[in-house]
PDB file of C-alpha atoms in Angstrom:
ATOM      1  CA  MET A  53     -29.065  37.702   2.626  1.00 77.00           C
ATOM      2  CA  THR A  54     -28.272  34.954   6.069  1.00 89.00           C
ATOM      3  CA  ILE A  55     -25.122  35.771   7.936  1.00 87.00           C
ATOM      4  CA  LYS A  56     -24.105  32.530   6.886  1.00 84.00           C
ATOM      5  CA  GLY A  57     -24.502  33.626   3.524  1.00 87.00           C
ATOM      6  CA  VAL A  58     -22.574  36.504   3.971  1.00 92.00           C
ATOM      7  CA  GLY A  59     -19.795  34.368   5.466  1.00 92.00           C
ATOM      8  CA  ARG A  60     -20.052  32.099   2.086  1.00 92.00           C
ATOM      9  CA  GLN A  61     -19.450  34.476   0.149  1.00 94.00           C
ATOM     10  CA  LEU A  62     -16.533  36.621   2.262  1.00 96.00           C
ATOM     11  CA  ILE A  63     -14.672  32.946   1.792  1.00 96.00           C
ATOM     12  CA  ALA A  64     -15.420  32.934  -1.645  1.00 96.00           C
ATOM     13  CA  TRP A  65     -14.112  35.640  -2.841  1.00 97.00           C
ATOM     14  CA  ALA A  66     -10.979  35.927  -0.748  1.00 97.00           C
ATOM     15  CA  LEU A  67     -10.256  32.436  -1.869  1.00 97.00           C
ATOM     16  CA  LEU A  68     -10.710  33.819  -5.540  1.00 97.00           C
ATOM     17  CA  VAL A  69      -8.170  36.467  -4.396  1.00 97.00           C
ATOM     18  CA  ILE A  70      -5.851  34.294  -2.720  1.00 97.00           C
ATOM     19  CA  THR A  71      -5.704  31.776  -5.502  1.00 97.00           C
ATOM     20  CA  VAL A  72      -4.669  35.014  -8.043  1.00 96.00           C
ATOM     21  CA  ILE A  73      -2.128  36.036  -5.701  1.00 96.00           C
ATOM     22  CA  TYR A  74      -0.779  32.857  -5.724  1.00 95.00           C
ATOM     23  CA  LEU A  75      -0.934  32.452  -9.409  1.00 94.00           C
ATOM     24  CA  ILE A  76       0.794  35.872  -9.895  1.00 94.00           C
ATOM     25  CA  THR A  77       3.566  35.164  -6.807  1.00 95.00           C
ATOM     26  CA  GLY A  78       4.999  31.691  -8.400  1.00 93.00           C
ATOM     27  CA  PHE A  79       4.669  33.718 -12.372  1.00 92.00           C
ATOM     28  CA  ALA A  80       6.591  36.382 -10.756  1.00 94.00           C
ATOM     29  CA  VAL A  81       9.295  34.182  -9.438  1.00 94.00           C
ATOM     30  CA  THR A  82      10.616  32.271 -12.336  1.00 91.00           C
ATOM     31  CA  GLN A  83       9.539  35.373 -14.617  1.00 93.00           C
ATOM     32  CA  PHE A  84      11.080  37.715 -12.946  1.00 95.00           C
ATOM     33  CA  ARG A  85      12.382  39.949 -15.558  1.00 94.00           C
ATOM     34  CA  ILE A  86       9.274  41.013 -16.408  1.00 94.00           C
ATOM     35  CA  PHE A  87       7.547  40.922 -13.743  1.00 93.00           C
ATOM     36  CA  THR A  88       9.898  42.852 -11.378  1.00 93.00           C
ATOM     37  CA  PRO A  89       9.629  45.680 -13.580  1.00 94.00           C
ATOM     38  CA  ILE A  90       6.119  45.611 -14.235  1.00 93.00           C
ATOM     39  CA  SER A  91       5.479  45.929 -10.299  1.00 92.00           C
ATOM     40  CA  GLY A  92       8.268  48.755 -10.535  1.00 93.00           C
ATOM     41  CA  GLY A  93      10.538  47.314  -9.015  1.00 90.00           C
ATOM     42  CA  TYR A  94       8.822  46.934  -5.464  1.00 91.00           C
ATOM     43  CA  LEU A  95       7.890  42.853  -5.807  1.00 92.00           C
ATOM     44  CA  GLY A  96      11.080  41.193  -6.663  1.00 94.00           C
ATOM     45  CA  LYS A  97      11.873  37.961  -6.532  1.00 95.00           C
ATOM     46  CA  ALA A  98      12.826  37.607  -2.730  1.00 95.00           C
ATOM     47  CA  VAL A  99       9.649  39.503  -1.854  1.00 95.00           C
ATOM     48  CA  THR A 100       7.251  37.296  -4.066  1.00 96.00           C
ATOM     49  CA  GLN A 101       9.150  34.183  -3.458  1.00 96.00           C
ATOM     50  CA  GLN A 102       8.204  34.736   0.118  1.00 95.00           C
ATOM     51  CA  LEU A 103       4.239  35.654  -0.311  1.00 95.00           C
ATOM     52  CA  HIS A 104       4.286  32.415  -2.914  1.00 96.00           C
ATOM     53  CA  GLU A 105       5.636  30.226   0.320  1.00 94.00           C
ATOM     54  CA  ILE A 106       3.482  31.489   3.163  1.00 95.00           C
ATOM     55  CA  LEU A 107       0.049  32.048   0.729  1.00 96.00           C
ATOM     56  CA  TRP A 108      -0.312  27.817   0.506  1.00 94.00           C
ATOM     57  CA  LEU A 109      -1.999  28.025   4.607  1.00 96.00           C
ATOM     58  CA  PRO A 110      -4.515  30.499   3.792  1.00 96.00           C
ATOM     59  CA  PHE A 111      -5.176  28.457   0.377  1.00 96.00           C
ATOM     60  CA  ILE A 112      -6.072  25.171   1.993  1.00 96.00           C
ATOM     61  CA  ILE A 113      -7.940  26.834   5.084  1.00 97.00           C
ATOM     62  CA  LEU A 114      -9.858  28.757   2.598  1.00 97.00           C
ATOM     63  CA  LEU A 115     -10.501  25.791   0.407  1.00 96.00           C
ATOM     64  CA  VAL A 116     -11.367  23.528   2.747  1.00 96.00           C
ATOM     65  CA  LEU A 117     -13.964  26.090   4.382  1.00 96.00           C
ATOM     66  CA  HIS A 118     -15.649  26.540   0.659  1.00 96.00           C
ATOM     67  CA  VAL A 119     -15.919  23.403  -0.431  1.00 95.00           C
ATOM     68  CA  GLY A 120     -16.101  21.518   2.850  1.00 92.00           C
ATOM     69  CA  PRO A 121     -19.973  22.526   3.823  1.00 90.00           C
ATOM     70  CA  VAL A 122     -20.984  21.970   0.012  1.00 88.00           C
ATOM     71  CA  ILE A 123     -19.791  18.316   0.270  1.00 90.00           C
ATOM     72  CA  ILE A 124     -21.371  17.353   4.035  1.00 89.00           C
ATOM     73  CA  ARG A 125     -24.386  19.118   3.021  1.00 87.00           C
ATOM     74  CA  ARG A 126     -24.644  16.826  -0.137  1.00 85.00           C
ATOM     75  CA  TYR A 127     -24.016  13.400   1.827  1.00 85.00           C
ATOM     76  CA  LYS A 128     -26.107  14.770   4.874  1.00 81.00           C
ATOM     77  CA  VAL A 129     -29.259  14.813   1.743  1.00 69.00           C
ATOM     78  CA  ARG A 130     -28.258  11.125   0.616  1.00 64.00           C
TER      79      ARG A 130
ATOM     80  CA  MET B1130     -27.611  26.798 -12.387  1.00 59.00           C
ATOM     81  CA  LYS B1131     -26.573  25.077 -15.212  1.00 71.00           C
ATOM     82  CA  LYS B1132     -24.979  28.459 -17.043  1.00 76.00           C
ATOM     83  CA  SER B1133     -22.981  28.792 -13.690  1.00 73.00           C
ATOM     84  CA  LEU B1134     -21.927  25.459 -14.418  1.00 72.00           C
ATOM     85  CA  VAL B1135     -20.673  25.250 -17.675  1.00 78.00           C
ATOM     86  CA  ILE B1136     -18.700  28.530 -16.561  1.00 76.00           C
ATOM     87  CA  ALA B1137     -17.369  26.796 -13.491  1.00 72.00           C
ATOM     88  CA  SER B1138     -16.380  23.793 -15.527  1.00 76.00           C
ATOM     89  CA  ALA B1139     -15.021  26.073 -17.935  1.00 79.00           C
ATOM     90  CA  ILE B1140     -12.626  28.052 -15.667  1.00 74.00           C
ATOM     91  CA  ILE B1141     -11.573  24.455 -14.224  1.00 75.00           C
ATOM     92  CA  VAL B1142     -10.605  23.138 -17.660  1.00 80.00           C
ATOM     93  CA  LEU B1143      -8.765  26.527 -18.291  1.00 81.00           C
ATOM     94  CA  ILE B1144      -7.100  26.042 -15.240  1.00 71.00           C
ATOM     95  CA  VAL B1145      -5.981  22.741 -15.646  1.00 73.00           C
ATOM     96  CA  VAL B1146      -4.513  23.215 -19.731  1.00 76.00           C
ATOM     97  CA  ILE B1147      -2.614  26.130 -18.357  1.00 72.00           C
ATOM     98  CA  CYS B1148      -1.326  23.609 -15.309  1.00 62.00           C
ATOM     99  CA  ILE B1149      -0.364  21.325 -17.405  1.00 71.00           C
ATOM    100  CA  ILE B1150       1.300  23.635 -20.053  1.00 68.00           C
ATOM    101  CA  MET B1151       3.621  25.114 -17.769  1.00 63.00           C
ATOM    102  CA  VAL B1152       4.456  21.690 -16.335  1.00 60.00           C
ATOM    103  CA  VAL B1153       4.931  19.419 -18.780  1.00 60.00           C
ATOM    104  CA  PRO B1154       8.402  21.212 -19.979  1.00 56.00           C
ATOM    105  CA  LEU B1155       9.777  20.612 -16.433  1.00 54.00           C
ATOM    106  CA  MET B1156       8.873  17.402 -16.338  1.00 55.00           C
ATOM    107  CA  SER B1157      10.343  16.242 -19.488  1.00 52.00           C
ATOM    108  CA  PRO B1158      14.105  14.205 -18.625  1.00 49.00           C
ATOM    109  CA  GLY B1159      15.882  17.202 -21.039  1.00 52.00           C
ATOM    110  CA  LYS B1160      18.103  16.499 -23.643  1.00 56.00           C
ATOM    111  CA  VAL B1161      21.324  14.804 -23.605  1.00 56.00           C
ATOM    112  CA  THR B1162      23.958  15.378 -26.523  1.00 65.00           C
ATOM    113  CA  ASP B1163      26.211  12.441 -27.906  1.00 75.00           C
ATOM    114  CA  LEU B1164      29.484  14.271 -26.294  1.00 89.00           C
ATOM    115  CA  GLU B1165      27.945  14.630 -22.757  1.00 95.00           C
ATOM    116  CA  LEU B1166      29.037  13.243 -19.971  1.00 96.00           C
ATOM    117  CA  LYS B1167      26.337  10.820 -18.489  1.00 96.00           C
ATOM    118  CA  GLU B1168      27.801   9.301 -15.866  1.00 96.00           C
ATOM    119  CA  TYR B1169      30.939   9.829 -13.392  1.00 97.00           C
ATOM    120  CA  ASN B1170      31.965   7.321 -10.822  1.00 96.00           C
ATOM    121  CA  GLY B1171      28.749   5.330 -10.816  1.00 97.00           C
ATOM    122  CA  THR B1172      26.538   8.523 -10.654  1.00 97.00           C
ATOM    123  CA  THR B1173      24.323   9.128 -13.060  1.00 97.00           C
ATOM    124  CA  LEU B1174      24.588  13.015 -14.127  1.00 97.00           C
ATOM    125  CA  SER B1175      21.567  15.493 -14.818  1.00 97.00           C
ATOM    126  CA  PRO B1176      21.313  16.538 -18.408  1.00 96.00           C
ATOM    127  CA  ILE B1177      22.929  20.260 -18.947  1.00 96.00           C
ATOM    128  CA  SER B1178      19.784  21.209 -20.706  1.00 94.00           C
ATOM    129  CA  LEU B1179      17.957  20.508 -17.018  1.00 95.00           C
ATOM    130  CA  PHE B1180      19.225  24.126 -16.058  1.00 96.00           C
ATOM    131  CA  ARG B1181      16.974  26.688 -16.145  1.00 94.00           C
ATOM    132  CA  GLU B1182      17.861  30.096 -16.947  1.00 93.00           C
ATOM    133  CA  ASN B1183      17.170  32.525 -14.520  1.00 95.00           C
ATOM    134  CA  SER B1184      20.170  34.971 -14.823  1.00 97.00           C
ATOM    135  CA  ILE B1185      19.568  38.608 -14.654  1.00 97.00           C
ATOM    136  CA  SER B1186      19.786  39.775 -18.256  1.00 96.00           C
ATOM    137  CA  GLY B1187      19.350  36.856 -20.150  1.00 96.00           C
ATOM    138  CA  PRO B1188      22.563  34.302 -21.719  1.00 97.00           C
ATOM    139  CA  GLN B1189      25.739  36.854 -21.974  1.00 98.00           C
ATOM    140  CA  THR B1190      27.994  36.423 -24.954  1.00 97.00           C
ATOM    141  CA  VAL B1191      31.628  36.771 -24.526  1.00 97.00           C
ATOM    142  CA  GLU B1192      33.830  37.401 -27.369  1.00 97.00           C
ATOM    143  CA  LEU B1193      36.977  35.547 -26.615  1.00 97.00           C
ATOM    144  CA  SER B1194      39.441  37.694 -27.962  1.00 97.00           C
ATOM    145  CA  GLN B1195      38.108  40.582 -25.819  1.00 97.00           C
ATOM    146  CA  TYR B1196      37.807  38.375 -23.170  1.00 98.00           C
ATOM    147  CA  ARG B1197      40.021  39.335 -19.950  1.00 98.00           C
ATOM    148  CA  LEU B1198      39.754  37.654 -16.192  1.00 98.00           C
ATOM    149  CA  ARG B1199      40.921  40.590 -13.854  1.00 98.00           C
ATOM    150  CA  ILE B1200      41.695  40.227 -10.191  1.00 98.00           C
ATOM    151  CA  ASP B1201      42.101  43.378  -8.559  1.00 98.00           C
ATOM    152  CA  GLY B1202      41.472  45.454  -5.125  1.00 98.00           C
ATOM    153  CA  LEU B1203      43.933  44.438  -2.254  1.00 98.00           C
ATOM    154  CA  VAL B1204      46.185  42.295  -4.125  1.00 98.00           C
ATOM    155  CA  LYS B1205      49.738  42.916  -4.188  1.00 98.00           C
ATOM    156  CA  ASN B1206      50.015  41.844  -8.126  1.00 98.00           C
ATOM    157  CA  PRO B1207      46.206  42.644  -9.523  1.00 98.00           C
ATOM    158  CA  ALA B1208      46.706  40.569 -12.665  1.00 98.00           C
ATOM    159  CA  SER B1209      44.234  40.071 -16.130  1.00 98.00           C
ATOM    160  CA  TYR B1210      44.450  36.843 -17.845  1.00 98.00           C
ATOM    161  CA  THR B1211      42.987  35.591 -20.952  1.00 98.00           C
ATOM    162  CA  TYR B1212      40.752  32.317 -21.206  1.00 98.00           C
ATOM    163  CA  GLU B1213      44.056  30.310 -22.452  1.00 98.00           C
ATOM    164  CA  GLN B1214      46.030  31.798 -19.428  1.00 98.00           C
ATOM    165  CA  VAL B1215      43.681  30.580 -17.464  1.00 98.00           C
ATOM    166  CA  LEU B1216      43.334  27.241 -18.421  1.00 98.00           C
ATOM    167  CA  THR B1217      47.103  26.731 -18.799  1.00 98.00           C
ATOM    168  CA  LEU B1218      48.636  28.856 -15.549  1.00 98.00           C
ATOM    169  CA  PHE B1219      46.610  26.946 -13.226  1.00 98.00           C
ATOM    170  CA  GLN B1220      46.265  23.222 -12.667  1.00 97.00           C
ATOM    171  CA  SER B1221      42.308  21.686 -13.421  1.00 97.00           C
ATOM    172  CA  GLU B1222      40.240  20.066 -11.356  1.00 97.00           C
ATOM    173  CA  LYS B1223      36.948  17.991 -11.789  1.00 97.00           C
ATOM    174  CA  ARG B1224      34.350  17.860  -9.046  1.00 97.00           C
ATOM    175  CA  LEU B1225      31.006  16.101  -9.146  1.00 98.00           C
ATOM    176  CA  THR B1226      28.675  18.707  -7.268  1.00 97.00           C
ATOM    177  CA  THR B1227      24.401  19.632  -7.107  1.00 97.00           C
ATOM    178  CA  LEU B1228      23.706  23.089  -7.646  1.00 98.00           C
ATOM    179  CA  SER B1229      20.522  24.088  -6.026  1.00 97.00           C
ATOM    180  CA  CYS B1230      18.774  26.837  -7.035  1.00 97.00           C
ATOM    181  CA  VAL B1231      16.161  28.186  -4.508  1.00 96.00           C
ATOM    182  CA  GLU B1232      13.409  28.125  -7.112  1.00 94.00           C
ATOM    183  CA  GLY B1233      13.662  24.673  -6.235  1.00 93.00           C
ATOM    184  CA  TRP B1234      15.346  22.931  -8.621  1.00 95.00           C
ATOM    185  CA  ASP B1235      18.458  21.253  -8.692  1.00 97.00           C
ATOM    186  CA  VAL B1236      21.440  19.440 -10.936  1.00 97.00           C
ATOM    187  CA  THR B1237      24.173  17.177 -10.460  1.00 98.00           C
ATOM    188  CA  VAL B1238      26.853  17.778 -12.902  1.00 98.00           C
ATOM    189  CA  LEU B1239      30.466  17.072 -13.252  1.00 98.00           C
ATOM    190  CA  TRP B1240      32.315  20.436 -13.345  1.00 98.00           C
ATOM    191  CA  GLU B1241      36.216  21.273 -14.685  1.00 98.00           C
ATOM    192  CA  GLY B1242      37.686  24.322 -13.278  1.00 98.00           C
ATOM    193  CA  VAL B1243      40.613  26.082 -11.769  1.00 98.00           C
ATOM    194  CA  ARG B1244      40.685  26.906  -8.412  1.00 98.00           C
ATOM    195  CA  VAL B1245      39.757  30.704  -7.160  1.00 98.00           C
ATOM    196  CA  ARG B1246      42.582  29.774  -4.577  1.00 97.00           C
ATOM    197  CA  ASP B1247      45.500  29.302  -6.744  1.00 98.00           C
ATOM    198  CA  ILE B1248      44.259  32.560  -8.629  1.00 98.00           C
ATOM    199  CA  LEU B1249      44.237  34.660  -5.810  1.00 98.00           C
ATOM    200  CA  ASN B1250      47.482  33.309  -4.298  1.00 97.00           C
ATOM    201  CA  ASP B1251      49.193  34.208  -8.162  1.00 98.00           C
ATOM    202  CA  SER B1252      48.156  37.714  -7.372  1.00 98.00           C
ATOM    203  CA  GLN B1253      49.141  37.544  -3.612  1.00 97.00           C
ATOM    204  CA  LEU B1254      46.586  38.786  -1.230  1.00 97.00           C
ATOM    205  CA  GLN B1255      47.104  41.778   0.642  1.00 97.00           C
ATOM    206  CA  ASN B1256      46.980  41.431   4.871  1.00 96.00           C
ATOM    207  CA  SER B1257      43.680  43.883   5.020  1.00 97.00           C
ATOM    208  CA  GLY B1258      41.897  42.394   2.016  1.00 97.00           C
ATOM    209  CA  ASN B1259      38.976  39.531   3.774  1.00 97.00           C
ATOM    210  CA  THR B1260      36.144  40.028   1.263  1.00 98.00           C
ATOM    211  CA  VAL B1261      35.988  38.515  -2.564  1.00 98.00           C
ATOM    212  CA  ILE B1262      33.475  40.256  -5.079  1.00 98.00           C
ATOM    213  CA  PHE B1263      32.913  37.932  -8.375  1.00 98.00           C
ATOM    214  CA  HIS B1264      31.852  40.306 -10.737  1.00 98.00           C
ATOM    215  CA  SER B1265      29.917  38.951 -14.435  1.00 98.00           C
ATOM    216  CA  VAL B1266      29.682  40.410 -17.625  1.00 98.00           C
ATOM    217  CA  ASP B1267      26.469  41.393 -16.700  1.00 97.00           C
ATOM    218  CA  GLY B1268      26.599  43.850 -14.369  1.00 98.00           C
ATOM    219  CA  TYR B1269      26.004  40.489 -11.523  1.00 98.00           C
ATOM    220  CA  THR B1270      27.972  40.065  -8.255  1.00 98.00           C
ATOM    221  CA  THR B1271      28.333  38.275  -5.396  1.00 98.00           C
ATOM    222  CA  SER B1272      30.439  38.134  -2.610  1.00 98.00           C
ATOM    223  CA  PHE B1273      31.788  35.356  -0.347  1.00 98.00           C
ATOM    224  CA  PRO B1274      34.370  36.088   2.964  1.00 98.00           C
ATOM    225  CA  ILE B1275      37.791  35.235   1.854  1.00 97.00           C
ATOM    226  CA  GLU B1276      38.451  31.868   3.918  1.00 96.00           C
ATOM    227  CA  ASN B1277      34.719  30.742   2.366  1.00 95.00           C
ATOM    228  CA  VAL B1278      36.613  31.311  -0.820  1.00 96.00           C
ATOM    229  CA  ILE B1279      39.808  29.409  -0.065  1.00 94.00           C
ATOM    230  CA  ASN B1280      39.075  26.777   2.377  1.00 95.00           C
ATOM    231  CA  ASN B1281      36.238  25.196   0.347  1.00 93.00           C
ATOM    232  CA  ASN B1282      38.142  25.411  -2.959  1.00 92.00           C
ATOM    233  CA  TYR B1283      35.837  26.977  -5.046  1.00 97.00           C
ATOM    234  CA  LEU B1284      36.458  26.695  -8.943  1.00 98.00           C
ATOM    235  CA  LEU B1285      36.248  28.838 -12.013  1.00 98.00           C
ATOM    236  CA  ALA B1286      34.536  25.667 -14.210  1.00 98.00           C
ATOM    237  CA  TYR B1287      35.158  25.767 -17.687  1.00 98.00           C
ATOM    238  CA  LYS B1288      33.510  22.795 -18.710  1.00 98.00           C
ATOM    239  CA  VAL B1289      30.222  21.147 -17.674  1.00 98.00           C
ATOM    240  CA  ASN B1290      29.465  17.261 -18.322  1.00 98.00           C
ATOM    241  CA  ASN B1291      32.916  16.972 -20.005  1.00 97.00           C
ATOM    242  CA  LEU B1292      31.551  19.627 -22.557  1.00 97.00           C
ATOM    243  CA  ILE B1293      33.174  23.631 -22.672  1.00 97.00           C
ATOM    244  CA  LEU B1294      30.546  25.889 -20.406  1.00 97.00           C
ATOM    245  CA  PRO B1295      27.743  26.190 -22.737  1.00 96.00           C
ATOM    246  CA  GLN B1296      27.172  30.471 -23.560  1.00 96.00           C
ATOM    247  CA  GLU B1297      23.639  29.311 -21.236  1.00 96.00           C
ATOM    248  CA  ARG B1298      25.742  28.471 -18.508  1.00 97.00           C
ATOM    249  CA  GLY B1299      28.283  31.061 -17.994  1.00 98.00           C
ATOM    250  CA  TYR B1300      31.077  30.599 -20.662  1.00 97.00           C
ATOM    251  CA  PRO B1301      33.983  31.095 -20.288  1.00 98.00           C
ATOM    252  CA  LEU B1302      34.173  30.983 -16.824  1.00 98.00           C
ATOM    253  CA  ALA B1303      31.363  30.196 -13.691  1.00 98.00           C
ATOM    254  CA  LEU B1304      31.730  30.243 -10.267  1.00 98.00           C
ATOM    255  CA  VAL B1305      31.119  26.789  -8.593  1.00 98.00           C
ATOM    256  CA  ALA B1306      30.508  27.211  -4.960  1.00 98.00           C
ATOM    257  CA  ASP B1307      29.971  23.911  -3.575  1.00 94.00           C
ATOM    258  CA  GLY B1308      27.482  24.284  -0.411  1.00 95.00           C
ATOM    259  CA  LYS B1309      25.875  27.448  -1.436  1.00 98.00           C
ATOM    260  CA  TRP B1310      22.535  28.103  -3.000  1.00 98.00           C
ATOM    261  CA  GLY B1311      22.316  28.772  -6.723  1.00 98.00           C
ATOM    262  CA  TYR B1312      22.493  32.697  -6.839  1.00 98.00           C
ATOM    263  CA  LYS B1313      26.203  32.636  -5.019  1.00 98.00           C
ATOM    264  CA  TRP B1314      27.209  30.413  -8.033  1.00 98.00           C
ATOM    265  CA  ALA B1315      27.947  33.623 -10.706  1.00 98.00           C
ATOM    266  CA  ARG B1316      28.234  33.175 -14.013  1.00 98.00           C
ATOM    267  CA  TRP B1317      30.216  34.910 -16.983  1.00 98.00           C
ATOM    268  CA  VAL B1318      33.003  35.448 -14.622  1.00 98.00           C
ATOM    269  CA  ASP B1319      34.942  38.823 -15.584  1.00 98.00           C
ATOM    270  CA  LYS B1320      36.279  39.857 -12.456  1.00 98.00           C
ATOM    271  CA  ILE B1321      37.287  38.717  -8.969  1.00 98.00           C
ATOM    272  CA  THR B1322      37.891  41.953  -6.266  1.00 98.00           C
ATOM    273  CA  VAL B1323      39.461  41.505  -3.034  1.00 98.00           C
ATOM    274  CA  THR B1324      38.303  44.163  -0.315  1.00 98.00           C
ATOM    275  CA  ASN B1325      38.274  44.908   3.366  1.00 98.00           C
ATOM    276  CA  ASP B1326      34.174  45.487   2.828  1.00 97.00           C
ATOM    277  CA  PRO B1327      32.796  42.623   4.521  1.00 97.00           C
ATOM    278  CA  SER B1328      29.101  44.297   4.194  1.00 97.00           C
ATOM    279  CA  TYR B1329      29.355  44.239   0.430  1.00 98.00           C
ATOM    280  CA  ARG B1330      26.057  43.029  -0.692  1.00 98.00           C
ATOM    281  CA  GLY B1331      25.714  41.381  -4.448  1.00 98.00           C
ATOM    282  CA  TYR B1332      22.860  41.770  -6.790  1.00 98.00           C
ATOM    283  CA  TRP B1333      20.526  38.914  -5.283  1.00 97.00           C
ATOM    284  CA  GLU B1334      21.667  39.686  -1.617  1.00 97.00           C
ATOM    285  CA  SER B1335      20.663  43.588  -1.692  1.00 96.00           C
ATOM    286  CA  ARG B1336      17.475  42.452  -2.913  1.00 95.00           C
ATOM    287  CA  GLY B1337      16.355  40.444  -0.086  1.00 95.00           C
ATOM    288  CA  TYR B1338      18.443  36.857  -0.221  1.00 97.00           C
ATOM    289  CA  ALA B1339      20.901  35.703   2.385  1.00 97.00           C
ATOM    290  CA  GLN B1340      24.242  37.200   2.450  1.00 97.00           C
ATOM    291  CA  ASP B1341      25.984  33.958   3.310  1.00 96.00           C
ATOM    292  CA  GLY B1342      23.916  32.001   0.907  1.00 97.00           C
ATOM    293  CA  ASP B1343      24.248  27.992   3.105  1.00 97.00           C
ATOM    294  CA  LEU B1344      22.654  25.366   1.495  1.00 97.00           C
ATOM    295  CA  ASN B1345      21.509  24.560   4.874  1.00 95.00           C
ATOM    296  CA  LYS B1346      20.168  27.369   6.073  1.00 95.00           C
ATOM    297  CA  SER B1347      17.269  29.820   4.760  1.00 94.00           C
ATOM    298  CA  PHE B1348      17.764  31.830   1.536  1.00 95.00           C
ATOM    299  CA  TYR B1349      16.289  34.569   3.039  1.00 94.00           C
ATOM    300  CA  ASP B1350      17.640  37.188   5.055  1.00 86.00           C
TER     301      ASP B1350
END
């Protein structure tokens, strides 16, 4: 696999991880009564809310990096 | 190629369906009962059903015959009031104000209640007291500097939008703390303690939320 290919894979996996964390932290804010005990009390409402509010930037960056090259390539082919 | 396209499409459809299921109830305008006040002095009121339930242990059931509002700590005359006494001994006040939750939602409703200041004055504050702690029946607590409670005229509300406070909104008494984030608005209040410990931290304050809870500041510590 080329360096470009490895980079693409890394971005894709990072995006998947961030997306899952983003969903879970959002759920953890509104459903803290369920989530806080599940996390053993370590991931309380305040912590997960802070995480959730921070994650939008890496999410957008990774999404653009993931989708951008595909769109550009499509237009170039046409 | 075709297989992966089908899987990707299925995942996208699933995510969209989940999002719709979660978002639609939040977008509904909320039910307004016939008895609920819909407008006050030209301001449209939010329906009570727009409040979201986010208490620490779920809505509490308070038996009025057993209920007492206790005032203790650094006061000259510790007191214990029945619900009826709270409503008859202290002057009522109506207040149109907005509760803003750290989760991102807010409601503008008409509260009716008695001033906390009057209740504290009735018990005669000791000079050494500087902090007021509100206790709820579910073990929830939150605290304020004493001058905050007195100068901002906080209320212990017993009505919202002209209806007796519903169980999930804090029946029989809920704190109306103007200018503070929603987690400072204790519900099901059954005890007020005056202390000289300004470092006391309530339930959410000891779990990462700001001690002062001012609306114009971040709610994180």
